[in-house]
PDB file of C-alpha atoms in Angstrom:
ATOM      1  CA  UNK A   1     -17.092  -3.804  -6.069  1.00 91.00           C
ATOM      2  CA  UNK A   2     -19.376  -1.481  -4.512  1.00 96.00           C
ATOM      3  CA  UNK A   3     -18.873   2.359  -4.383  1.00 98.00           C
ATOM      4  CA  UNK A   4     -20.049   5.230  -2.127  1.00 98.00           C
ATOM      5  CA  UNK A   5     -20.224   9.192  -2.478  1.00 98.00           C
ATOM      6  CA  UNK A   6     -17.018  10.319  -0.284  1.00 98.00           C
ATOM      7  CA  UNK A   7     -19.868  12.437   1.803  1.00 97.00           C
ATOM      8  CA  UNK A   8     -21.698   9.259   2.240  1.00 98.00           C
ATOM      9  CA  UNK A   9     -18.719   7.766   4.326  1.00 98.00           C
ATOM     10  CA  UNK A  10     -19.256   8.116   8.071  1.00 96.00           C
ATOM     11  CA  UNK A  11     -17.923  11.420   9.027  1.00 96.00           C
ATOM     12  CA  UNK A  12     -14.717   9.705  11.339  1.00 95.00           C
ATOM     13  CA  UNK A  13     -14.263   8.599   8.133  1.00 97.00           C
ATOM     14  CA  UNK A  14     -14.596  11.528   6.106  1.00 98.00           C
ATOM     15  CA  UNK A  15     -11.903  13.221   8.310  1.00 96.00           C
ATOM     16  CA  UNK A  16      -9.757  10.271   8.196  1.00 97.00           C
ATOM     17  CA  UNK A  17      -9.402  10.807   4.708  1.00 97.00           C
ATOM     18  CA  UNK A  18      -8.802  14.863   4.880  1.00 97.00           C
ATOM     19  CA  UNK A  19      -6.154  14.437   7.532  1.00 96.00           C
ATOM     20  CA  UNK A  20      -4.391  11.542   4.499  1.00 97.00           C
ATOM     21  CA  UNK A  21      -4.604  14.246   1.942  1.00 96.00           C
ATOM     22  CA  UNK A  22      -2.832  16.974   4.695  1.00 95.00           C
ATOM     23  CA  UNK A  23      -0.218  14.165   5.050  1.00 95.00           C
ATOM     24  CA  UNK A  24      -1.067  13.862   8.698  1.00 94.00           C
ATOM     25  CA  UNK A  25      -0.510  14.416  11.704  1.00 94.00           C
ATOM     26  CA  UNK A  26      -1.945  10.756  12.035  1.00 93.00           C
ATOM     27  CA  UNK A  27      -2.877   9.330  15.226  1.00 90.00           C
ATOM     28  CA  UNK A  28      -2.107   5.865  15.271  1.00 92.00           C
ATOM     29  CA  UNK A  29       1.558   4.514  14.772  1.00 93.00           C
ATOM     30  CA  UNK A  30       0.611   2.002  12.154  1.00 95.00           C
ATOM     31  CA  UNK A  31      -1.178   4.668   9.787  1.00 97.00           C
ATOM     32  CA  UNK A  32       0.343   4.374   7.111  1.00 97.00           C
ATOM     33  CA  UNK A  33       2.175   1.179   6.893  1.00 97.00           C
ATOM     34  CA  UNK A  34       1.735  -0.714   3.860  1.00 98.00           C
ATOM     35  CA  UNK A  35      -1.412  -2.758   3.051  1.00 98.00           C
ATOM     36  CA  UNK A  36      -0.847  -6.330   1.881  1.00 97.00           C
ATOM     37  CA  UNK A  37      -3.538  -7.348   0.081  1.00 97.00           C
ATOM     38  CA  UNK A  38      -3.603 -10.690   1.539  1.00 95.00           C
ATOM     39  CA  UNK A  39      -7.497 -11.303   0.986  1.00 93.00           C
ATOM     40  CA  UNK A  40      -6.980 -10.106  -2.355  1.00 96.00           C
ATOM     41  CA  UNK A  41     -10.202  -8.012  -2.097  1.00 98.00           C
ATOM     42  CA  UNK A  42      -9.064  -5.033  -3.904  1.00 98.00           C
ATOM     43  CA  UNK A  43      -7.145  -5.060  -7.440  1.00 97.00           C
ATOM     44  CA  UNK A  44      -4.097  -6.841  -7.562  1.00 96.00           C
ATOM     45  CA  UNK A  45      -0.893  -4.310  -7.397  1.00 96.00           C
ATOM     46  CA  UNK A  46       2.912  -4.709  -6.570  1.00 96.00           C
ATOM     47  CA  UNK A  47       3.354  -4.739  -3.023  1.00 96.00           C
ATOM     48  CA  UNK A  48       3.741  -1.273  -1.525  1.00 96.00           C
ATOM     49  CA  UNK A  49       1.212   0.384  -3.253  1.00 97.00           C
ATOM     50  CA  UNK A  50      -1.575   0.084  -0.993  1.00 98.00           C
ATOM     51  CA  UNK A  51      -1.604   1.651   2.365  1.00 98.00           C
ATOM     52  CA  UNK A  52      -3.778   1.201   5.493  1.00 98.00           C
ATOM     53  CA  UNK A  53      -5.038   4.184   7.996  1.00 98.00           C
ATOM     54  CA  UNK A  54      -6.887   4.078  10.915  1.00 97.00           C
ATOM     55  CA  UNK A  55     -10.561   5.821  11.298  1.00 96.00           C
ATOM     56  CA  UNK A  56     -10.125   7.150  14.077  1.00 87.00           C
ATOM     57  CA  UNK A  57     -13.373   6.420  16.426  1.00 77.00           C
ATOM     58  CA  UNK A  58     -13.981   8.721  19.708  1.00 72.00           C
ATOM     59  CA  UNK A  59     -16.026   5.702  21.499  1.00 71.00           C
ATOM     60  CA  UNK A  60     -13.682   3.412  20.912  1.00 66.00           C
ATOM     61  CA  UNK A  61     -10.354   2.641  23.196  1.00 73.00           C
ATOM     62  CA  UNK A  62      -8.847   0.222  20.962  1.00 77.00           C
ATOM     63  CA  UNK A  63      -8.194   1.172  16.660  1.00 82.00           C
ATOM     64  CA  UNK A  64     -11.421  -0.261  16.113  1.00 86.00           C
ATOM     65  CA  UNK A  65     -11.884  -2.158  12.813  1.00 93.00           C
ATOM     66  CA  UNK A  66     -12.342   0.592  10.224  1.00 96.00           C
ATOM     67  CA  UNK A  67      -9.701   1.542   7.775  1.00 98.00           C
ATOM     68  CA  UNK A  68      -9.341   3.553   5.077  1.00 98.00           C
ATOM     69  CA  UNK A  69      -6.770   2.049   2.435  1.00 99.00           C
ATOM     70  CA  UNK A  70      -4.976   4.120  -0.545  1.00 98.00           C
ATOM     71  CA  UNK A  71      -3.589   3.123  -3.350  1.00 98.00           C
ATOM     72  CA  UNK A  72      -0.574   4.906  -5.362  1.00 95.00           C
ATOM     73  CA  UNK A  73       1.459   7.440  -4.046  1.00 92.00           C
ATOM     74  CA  UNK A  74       1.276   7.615  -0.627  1.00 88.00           C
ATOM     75  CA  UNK A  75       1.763  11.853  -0.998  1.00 88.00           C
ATOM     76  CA  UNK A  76      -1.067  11.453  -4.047  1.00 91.00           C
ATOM     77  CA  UNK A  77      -3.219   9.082  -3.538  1.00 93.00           C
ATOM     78  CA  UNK A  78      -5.557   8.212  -6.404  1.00 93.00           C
ATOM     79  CA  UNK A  79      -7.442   5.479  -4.861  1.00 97.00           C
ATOM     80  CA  UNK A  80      -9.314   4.981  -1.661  1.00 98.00           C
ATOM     81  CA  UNK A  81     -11.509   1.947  -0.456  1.00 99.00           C
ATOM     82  CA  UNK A  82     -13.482   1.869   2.969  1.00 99.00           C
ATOM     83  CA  UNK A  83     -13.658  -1.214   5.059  1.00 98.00           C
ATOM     84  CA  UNK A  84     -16.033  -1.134   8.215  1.00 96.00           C
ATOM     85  CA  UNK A  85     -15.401  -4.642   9.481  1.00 96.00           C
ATOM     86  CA  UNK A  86     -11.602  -5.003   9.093  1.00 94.00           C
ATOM     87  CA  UNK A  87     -11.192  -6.315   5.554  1.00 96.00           C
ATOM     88  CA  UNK A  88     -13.641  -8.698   4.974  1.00 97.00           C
ATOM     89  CA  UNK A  89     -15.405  -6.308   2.819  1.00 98.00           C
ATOM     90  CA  UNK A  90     -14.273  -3.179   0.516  1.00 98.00           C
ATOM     91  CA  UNK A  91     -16.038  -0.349  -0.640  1.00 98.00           C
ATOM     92  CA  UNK A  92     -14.411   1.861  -3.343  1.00 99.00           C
ATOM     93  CA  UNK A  93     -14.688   5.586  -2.265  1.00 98.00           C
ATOM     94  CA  UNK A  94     -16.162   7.789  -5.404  1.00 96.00           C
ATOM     95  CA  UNK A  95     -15.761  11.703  -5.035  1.00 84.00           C
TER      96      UNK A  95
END
């Protein structure tokens, strides 16, 4: 899987994943909810321990199709992957 350099992320991005790590507030109702995995694109875990946020765009009126998803602890994180194009692709976030 490809990586990128946490200040390589586009900066909605960027502050997507400071506002995780402050544990909000988060702007979209389904931030959060669990990430299923269904493509089967990132490592397989048990259920629940990926999550799925929202980056937030200011151009767009709709969520837009990048996410940021985290893996373990949702209050400590240790992984995070970037998709752009609504999980048809995953980059793993290096810091």
């Amino acid at each position: 899987m490809a990586t990128v350099a946490l200040g390589d992320l586009p900066f909605d991005a960027q502050q997507t994943i400071a506002r995780i790590r402050k544990g909000g507030p988060y702007p979209y109702r389904k931030d959060g909810a669990v990430f299923g995995n269904y493509e089967r694109l990132l490592p397989v875990r048990p259920r629940g321990h990926y999550h799925e946020f929202t980056v937030a765009s200011p151009v767009k009126r709709n969520r837009g199709a990048q996410r940021i998803i985290v893996g373990g602890m949702l209050e400590s994180p240790h992984e995070f992957y970037y998709t752009a194009d609504h999980y048809a692709t995953f980059i793993r976030i290096i810091e």
